[in-house]
CSV table of C-alpha atoms and ligand atoms in Angstrom, one decimal:
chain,number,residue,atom,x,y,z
Q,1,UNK,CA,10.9,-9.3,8.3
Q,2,UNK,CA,8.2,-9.3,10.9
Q,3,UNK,CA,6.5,-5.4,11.5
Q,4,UNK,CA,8.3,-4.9,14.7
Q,5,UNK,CA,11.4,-4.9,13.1
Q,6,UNK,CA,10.3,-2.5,9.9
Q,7,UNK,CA,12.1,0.8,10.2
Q,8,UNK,CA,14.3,2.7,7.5
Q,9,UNK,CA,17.2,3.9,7.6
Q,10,UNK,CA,19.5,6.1,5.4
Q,11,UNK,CA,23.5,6.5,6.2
Q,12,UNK,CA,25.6,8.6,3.9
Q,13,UNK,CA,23.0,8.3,0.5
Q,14,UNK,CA,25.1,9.6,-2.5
Q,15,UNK,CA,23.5,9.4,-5.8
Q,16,UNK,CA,24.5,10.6,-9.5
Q,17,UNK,CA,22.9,11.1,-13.5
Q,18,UNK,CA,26.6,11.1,-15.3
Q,19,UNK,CA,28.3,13.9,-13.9
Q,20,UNK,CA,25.1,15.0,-12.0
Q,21,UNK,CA,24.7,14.8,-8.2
Q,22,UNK,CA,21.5,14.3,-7.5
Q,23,UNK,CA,21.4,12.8,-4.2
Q,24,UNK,CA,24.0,14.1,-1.6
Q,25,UNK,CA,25.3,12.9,2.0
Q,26,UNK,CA,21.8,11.9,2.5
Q,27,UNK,CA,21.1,10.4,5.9
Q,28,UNK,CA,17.8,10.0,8.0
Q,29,UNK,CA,15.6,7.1,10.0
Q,30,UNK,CA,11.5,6.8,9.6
Q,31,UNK,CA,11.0,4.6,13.1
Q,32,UNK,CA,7.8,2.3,12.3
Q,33,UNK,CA,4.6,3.7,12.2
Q,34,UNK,CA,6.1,7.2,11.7
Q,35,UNK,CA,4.9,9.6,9.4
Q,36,UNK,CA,7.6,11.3,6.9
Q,37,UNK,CA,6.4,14.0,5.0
Q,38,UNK,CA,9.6,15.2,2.2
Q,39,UNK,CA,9.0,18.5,0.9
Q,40,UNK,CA,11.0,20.7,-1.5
Q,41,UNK,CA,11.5,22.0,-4.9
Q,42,UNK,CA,11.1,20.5,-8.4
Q,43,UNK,CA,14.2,18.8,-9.1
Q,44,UNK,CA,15.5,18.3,-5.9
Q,45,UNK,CA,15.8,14.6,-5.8
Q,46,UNK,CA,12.7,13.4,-3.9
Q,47,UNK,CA,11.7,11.1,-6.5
Q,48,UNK,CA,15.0,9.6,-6.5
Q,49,UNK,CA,15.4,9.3,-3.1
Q,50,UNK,CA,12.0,7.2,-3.0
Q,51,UNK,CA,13.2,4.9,-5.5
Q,52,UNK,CA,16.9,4.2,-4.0
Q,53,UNK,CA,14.3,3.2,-0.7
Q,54,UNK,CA,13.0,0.3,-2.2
Q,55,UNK,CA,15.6,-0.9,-4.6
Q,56,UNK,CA,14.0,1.0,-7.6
Q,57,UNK,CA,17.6,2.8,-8.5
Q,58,UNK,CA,20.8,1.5,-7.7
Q,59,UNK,CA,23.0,4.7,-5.8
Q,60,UNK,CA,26.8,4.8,-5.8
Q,61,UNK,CA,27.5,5.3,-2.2
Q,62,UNK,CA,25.5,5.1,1.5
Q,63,UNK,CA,23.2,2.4,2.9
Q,64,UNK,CA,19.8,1.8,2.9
Q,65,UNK,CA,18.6,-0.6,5.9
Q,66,UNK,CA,15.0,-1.6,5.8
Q,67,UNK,CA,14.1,-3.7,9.0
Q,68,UNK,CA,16.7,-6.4,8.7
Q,69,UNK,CA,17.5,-6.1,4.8
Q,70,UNK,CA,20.4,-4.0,3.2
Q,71,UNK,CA,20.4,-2.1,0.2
Q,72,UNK,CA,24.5,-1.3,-0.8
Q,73,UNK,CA,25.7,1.1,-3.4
Q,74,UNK,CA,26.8,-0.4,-6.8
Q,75,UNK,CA,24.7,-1.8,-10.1
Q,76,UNK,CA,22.8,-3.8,-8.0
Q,77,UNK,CA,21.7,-2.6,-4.4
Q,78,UNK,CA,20.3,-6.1,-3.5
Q,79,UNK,CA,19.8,-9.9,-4.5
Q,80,UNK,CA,16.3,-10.1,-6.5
Q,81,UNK,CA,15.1,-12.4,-3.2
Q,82,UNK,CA,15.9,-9.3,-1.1
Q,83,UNK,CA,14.5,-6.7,-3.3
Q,84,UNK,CA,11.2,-8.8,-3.4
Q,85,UNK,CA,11.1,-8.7,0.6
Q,86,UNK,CA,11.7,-5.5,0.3
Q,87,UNK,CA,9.0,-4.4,-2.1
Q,88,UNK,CA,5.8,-6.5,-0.5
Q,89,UNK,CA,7.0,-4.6,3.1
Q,90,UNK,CA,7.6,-1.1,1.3
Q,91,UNK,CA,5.4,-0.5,-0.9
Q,92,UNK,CA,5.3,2.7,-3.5
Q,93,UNK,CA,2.4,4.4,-5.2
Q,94,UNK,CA,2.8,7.1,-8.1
Q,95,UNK,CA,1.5,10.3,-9.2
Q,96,UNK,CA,-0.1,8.8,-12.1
Q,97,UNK,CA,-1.5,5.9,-11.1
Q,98,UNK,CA,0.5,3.4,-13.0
Q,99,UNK,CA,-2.9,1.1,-12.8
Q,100,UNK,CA,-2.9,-1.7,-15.9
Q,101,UNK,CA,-5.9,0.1,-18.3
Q,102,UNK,CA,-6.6,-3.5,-19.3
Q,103,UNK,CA,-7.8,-4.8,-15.9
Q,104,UNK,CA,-10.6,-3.7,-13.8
Q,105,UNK,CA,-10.0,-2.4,-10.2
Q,106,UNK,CA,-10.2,-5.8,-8.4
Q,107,UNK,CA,-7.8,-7.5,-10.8
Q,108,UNK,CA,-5.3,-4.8,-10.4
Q,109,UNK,CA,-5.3,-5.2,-7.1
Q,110,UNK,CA,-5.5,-9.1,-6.5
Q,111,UNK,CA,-2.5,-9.1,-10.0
Q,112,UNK,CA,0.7,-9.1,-7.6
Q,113,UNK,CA,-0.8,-11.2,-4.5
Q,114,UNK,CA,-1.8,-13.9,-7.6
Q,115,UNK,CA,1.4,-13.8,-9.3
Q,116,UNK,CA,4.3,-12.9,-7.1
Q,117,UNK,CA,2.8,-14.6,-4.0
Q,118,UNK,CA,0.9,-17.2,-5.5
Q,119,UNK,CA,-2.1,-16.8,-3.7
Q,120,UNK,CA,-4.7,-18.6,-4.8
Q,121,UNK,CA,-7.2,-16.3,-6.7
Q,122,UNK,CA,-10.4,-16.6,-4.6
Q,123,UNK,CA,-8.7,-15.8,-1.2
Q,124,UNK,CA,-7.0,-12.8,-3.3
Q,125,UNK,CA,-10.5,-12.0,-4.5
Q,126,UNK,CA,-11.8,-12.0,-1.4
Q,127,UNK,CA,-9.4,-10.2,0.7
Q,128,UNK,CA,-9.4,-7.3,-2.4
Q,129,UNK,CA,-12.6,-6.8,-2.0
Q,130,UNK,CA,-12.1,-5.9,1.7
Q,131,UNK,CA,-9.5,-3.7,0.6
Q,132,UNK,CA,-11.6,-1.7,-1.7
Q,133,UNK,CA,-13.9,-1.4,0.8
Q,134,UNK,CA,-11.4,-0.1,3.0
Q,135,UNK,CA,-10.8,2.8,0.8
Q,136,UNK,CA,-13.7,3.8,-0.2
Q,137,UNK,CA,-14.5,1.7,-3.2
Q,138,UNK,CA,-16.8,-1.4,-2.5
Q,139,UNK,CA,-19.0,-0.7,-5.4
Q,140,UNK,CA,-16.5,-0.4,-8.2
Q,141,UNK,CA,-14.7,-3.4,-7.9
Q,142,UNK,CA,-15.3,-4.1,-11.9
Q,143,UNK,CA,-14.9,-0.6,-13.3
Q,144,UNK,CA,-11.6,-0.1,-15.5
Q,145,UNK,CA,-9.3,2.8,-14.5
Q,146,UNK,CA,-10.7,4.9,-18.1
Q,147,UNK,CA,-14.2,5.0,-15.7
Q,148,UNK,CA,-13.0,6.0,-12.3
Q,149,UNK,CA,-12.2,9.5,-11.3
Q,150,UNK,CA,-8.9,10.4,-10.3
Q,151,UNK,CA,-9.3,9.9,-7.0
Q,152,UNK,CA,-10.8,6.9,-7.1
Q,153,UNK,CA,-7.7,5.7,-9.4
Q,154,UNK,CA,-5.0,7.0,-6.7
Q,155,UNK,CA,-7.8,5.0,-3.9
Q,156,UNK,CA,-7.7,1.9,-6.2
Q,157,UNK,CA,-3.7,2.3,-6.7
Q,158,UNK,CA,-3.6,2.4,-2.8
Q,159,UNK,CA,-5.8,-0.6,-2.4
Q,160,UNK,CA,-3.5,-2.4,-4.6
Q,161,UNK,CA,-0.2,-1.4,-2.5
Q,162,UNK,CA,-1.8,-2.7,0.2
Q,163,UNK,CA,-2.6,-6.0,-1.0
Q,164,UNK,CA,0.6,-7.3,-0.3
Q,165,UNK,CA,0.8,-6.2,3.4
Q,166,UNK,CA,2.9,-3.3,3.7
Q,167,UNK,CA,4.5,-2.2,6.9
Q,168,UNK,CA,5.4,1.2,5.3
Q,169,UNK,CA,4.4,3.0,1.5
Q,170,UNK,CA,6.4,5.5,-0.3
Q,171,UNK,CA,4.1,7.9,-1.7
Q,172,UNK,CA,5.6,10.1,-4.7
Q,173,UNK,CA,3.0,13.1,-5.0
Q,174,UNK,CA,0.3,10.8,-4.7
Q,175,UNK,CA,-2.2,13.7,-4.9
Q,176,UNK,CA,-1.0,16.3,-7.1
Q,177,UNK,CA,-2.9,15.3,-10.2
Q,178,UNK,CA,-5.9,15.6,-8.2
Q,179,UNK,CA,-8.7,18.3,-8.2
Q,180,UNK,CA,-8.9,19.6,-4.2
Q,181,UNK,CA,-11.8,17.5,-3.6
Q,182,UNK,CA,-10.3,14.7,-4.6
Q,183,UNK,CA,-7.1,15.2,-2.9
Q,184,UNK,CA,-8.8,15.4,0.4
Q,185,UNK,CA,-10.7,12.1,-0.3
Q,186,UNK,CA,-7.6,10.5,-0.9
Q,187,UNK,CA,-5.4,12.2,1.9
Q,188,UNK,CA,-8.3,10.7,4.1
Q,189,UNK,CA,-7.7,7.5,3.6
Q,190,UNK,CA,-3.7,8.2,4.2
Q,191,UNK,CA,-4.6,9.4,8.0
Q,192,UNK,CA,-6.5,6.0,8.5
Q,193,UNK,CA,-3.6,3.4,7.3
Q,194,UNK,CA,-1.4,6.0,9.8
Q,195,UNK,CA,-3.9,5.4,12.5
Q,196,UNK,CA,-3.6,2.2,11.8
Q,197,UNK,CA,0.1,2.0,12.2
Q,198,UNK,CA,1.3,2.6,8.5
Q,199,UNK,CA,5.0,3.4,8.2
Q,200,UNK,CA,4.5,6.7,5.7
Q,201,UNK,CA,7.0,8.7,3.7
Q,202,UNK,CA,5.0,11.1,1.8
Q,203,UNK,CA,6.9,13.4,-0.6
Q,204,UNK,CA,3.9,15.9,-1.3
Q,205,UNK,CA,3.0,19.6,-1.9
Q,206,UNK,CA,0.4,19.5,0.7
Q,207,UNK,CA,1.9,21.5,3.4
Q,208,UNK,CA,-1.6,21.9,5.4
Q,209,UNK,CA,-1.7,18.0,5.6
Q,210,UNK,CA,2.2,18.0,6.1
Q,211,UNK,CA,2.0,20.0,9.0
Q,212,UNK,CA,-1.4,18.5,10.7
Q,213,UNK,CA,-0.5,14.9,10.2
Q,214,UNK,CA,3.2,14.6,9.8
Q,215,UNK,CA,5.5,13.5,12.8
Q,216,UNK,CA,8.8,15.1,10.9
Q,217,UNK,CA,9.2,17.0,8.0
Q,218,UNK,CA,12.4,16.9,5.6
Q,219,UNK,CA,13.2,19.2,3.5
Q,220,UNK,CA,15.4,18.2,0.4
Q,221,UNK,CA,16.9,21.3,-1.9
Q,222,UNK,CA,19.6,20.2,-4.2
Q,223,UNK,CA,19.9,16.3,-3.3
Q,224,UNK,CA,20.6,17.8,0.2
Q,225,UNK,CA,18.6,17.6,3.8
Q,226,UNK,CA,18.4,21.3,4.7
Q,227,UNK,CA,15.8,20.5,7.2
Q,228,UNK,CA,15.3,17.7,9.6
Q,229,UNK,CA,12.8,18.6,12.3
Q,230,UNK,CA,8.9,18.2,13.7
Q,231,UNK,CA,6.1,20.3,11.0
Q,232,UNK,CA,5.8,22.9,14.2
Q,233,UNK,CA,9.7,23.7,14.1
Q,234,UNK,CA,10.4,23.4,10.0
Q,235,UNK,CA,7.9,25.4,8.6
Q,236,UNK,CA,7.6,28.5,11.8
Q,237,UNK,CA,11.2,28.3,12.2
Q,238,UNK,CA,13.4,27.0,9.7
Q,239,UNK,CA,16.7,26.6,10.2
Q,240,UNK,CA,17.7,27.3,6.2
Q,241,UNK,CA,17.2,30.5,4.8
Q,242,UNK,CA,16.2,28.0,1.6
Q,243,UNK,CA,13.4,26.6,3.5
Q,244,UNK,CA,12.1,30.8,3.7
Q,245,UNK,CA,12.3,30.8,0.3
Q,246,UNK,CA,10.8,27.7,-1.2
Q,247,UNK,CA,7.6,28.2,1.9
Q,248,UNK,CA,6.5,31.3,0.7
Q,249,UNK,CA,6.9,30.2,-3.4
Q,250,UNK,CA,4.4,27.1,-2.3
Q,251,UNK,CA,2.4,29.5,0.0
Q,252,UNK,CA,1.9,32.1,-3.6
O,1,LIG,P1,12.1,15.7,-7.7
O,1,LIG,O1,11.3,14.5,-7.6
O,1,LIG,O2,12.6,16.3,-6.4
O,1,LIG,O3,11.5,16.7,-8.6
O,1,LIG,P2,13.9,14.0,-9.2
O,1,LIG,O4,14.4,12.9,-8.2
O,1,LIG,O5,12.9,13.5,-10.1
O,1,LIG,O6,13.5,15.3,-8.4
O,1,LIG,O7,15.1,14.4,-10.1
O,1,LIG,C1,16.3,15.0,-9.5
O,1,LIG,C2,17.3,15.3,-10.6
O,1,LIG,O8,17.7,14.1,-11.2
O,1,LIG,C3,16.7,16.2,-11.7
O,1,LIG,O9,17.7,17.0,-12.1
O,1,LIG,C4,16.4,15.2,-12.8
O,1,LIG,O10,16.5,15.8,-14.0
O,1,LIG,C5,17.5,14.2,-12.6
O,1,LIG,N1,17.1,12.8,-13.0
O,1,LIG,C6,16.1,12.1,-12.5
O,1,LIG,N2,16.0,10.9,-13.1
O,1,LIG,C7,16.9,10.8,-14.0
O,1,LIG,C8,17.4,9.9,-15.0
O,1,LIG,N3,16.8,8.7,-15.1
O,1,LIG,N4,18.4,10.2,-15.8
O,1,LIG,C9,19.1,11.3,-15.7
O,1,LIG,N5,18.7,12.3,-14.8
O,1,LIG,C10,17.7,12.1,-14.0
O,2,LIG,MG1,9.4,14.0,-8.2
């Protein structure tokens, strides 16, 4: 998949725990170098929805397009050579981190581009170290996640995504561990990779930074889109009375 082709697209996503719809009739398109921001509340089915995107959970009806590749419904959404496409292009970045504690910030990040692409270690050394500068981090390529701040983790964990040269990244809450400070240091380095051209989906709680930097806004209330629409239009006008009410519990 070259980056003019990257886009996603979601037709018809249905997704269930047991007896338990979680995901229902979900359909949208992120164009490239759009900016998603998925809002709504606690066990809506955001998290979900990020990992049917890049072949994380298998769903039992829709289909997932991303750029030329198809994820289908069933056990197993794509062949293992697909879902490897798919996850250097797409990449996904947690609330907590998920860093290895045993490896220092460079290795983390040059771990994947060393052993899934099999790029020799020096050029992945030496491109990782760009990276880190890139976010912020120049000086602390050696330090182990238990010595960085939180921050500086989720800046690492974003270094690492982008060793693999993603077109887009999924970003699950990436700040709400965070102390405000923090947050805003690593919702910084978010607007540059957009600036840049990033494909971002953002599921988040940051409403101020959904609204300034966001190019659409979803909202997601029981595995359903109730909302659709540019920040402007979701959050002064709403078309769901849900929307109202789930604003102005995030607003208290
Ligand atoms: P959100 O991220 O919006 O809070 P999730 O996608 O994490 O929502 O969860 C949506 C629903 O699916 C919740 O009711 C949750 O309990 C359920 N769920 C999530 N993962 C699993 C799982 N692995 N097994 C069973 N139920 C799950
Ligand atoms: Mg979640």
């Amino acid at each position: 998949m070259n980056r003019e082709e990257f886009h996603v697209q979601v037709e018809g996503l249905w997704k269930r725990f047991g007896h338990r719809v979680v995901l229902r009739n979900v359909s949208f398109r992120v164009a490239r170098g759009e900016t998603v921001a998925i809002i709504g509340p606690s066990g809506a089915g955001k998290s979900t929805l990020l990992r049917c995107l890049n072949g994380l959970c298998p769903f039992d009806a829709g289909i997932v397009r991303i750029g030329p590749h198809v994820l289908r419904a069933g056990k197993r959404p794509a062949p293992f050579a697909t879902l490897r496409l798919i996850r250097q292009r797409l990449g996904m970045i947690f609330q907590d981190f998920q860093l290895f504690p045993h490896l220092t910030a460079l290795q983390n990040i040059i771990e994947a581009p060393v052993h899934v692409n099999r790029m020799p270690r020096k050029e992945a050394e030496h491109r990782a170290m760009a990276l880190l500068a890139r976010v912020g981090m120049a000086d602390r390529g050696d330090a182990y996640p238990r010595e960085l701040s939180g921050g500086q983790k989720q800046r690492v964990a974003i270094a690492r995504a982008l060793a693999m040269e993603p077109f887009g990244l999924l970003c699950d809450e990436i700040t709400s561990a965070l102390d405000p400070e923090l947050k805003a240091e690593v919702l910084a380095v978010l607007e540059d990779l957009r600036r840049d051209g990033m494909t971002l989906i953002l599921v988040t709680h940051e409403l101020g930074f959904a609204q300034r930097v966001a190019d659409r806004v979803i909202v997601l209330a029981d595995g359903e889109i109730i909302e659709d629409g540019p920040p402007h239009q979701v959050f002064a006008a709403p078309e769901h009375p849900r929307t109202l009410r789930f604003l102005e519990q995030v607003a208290l």
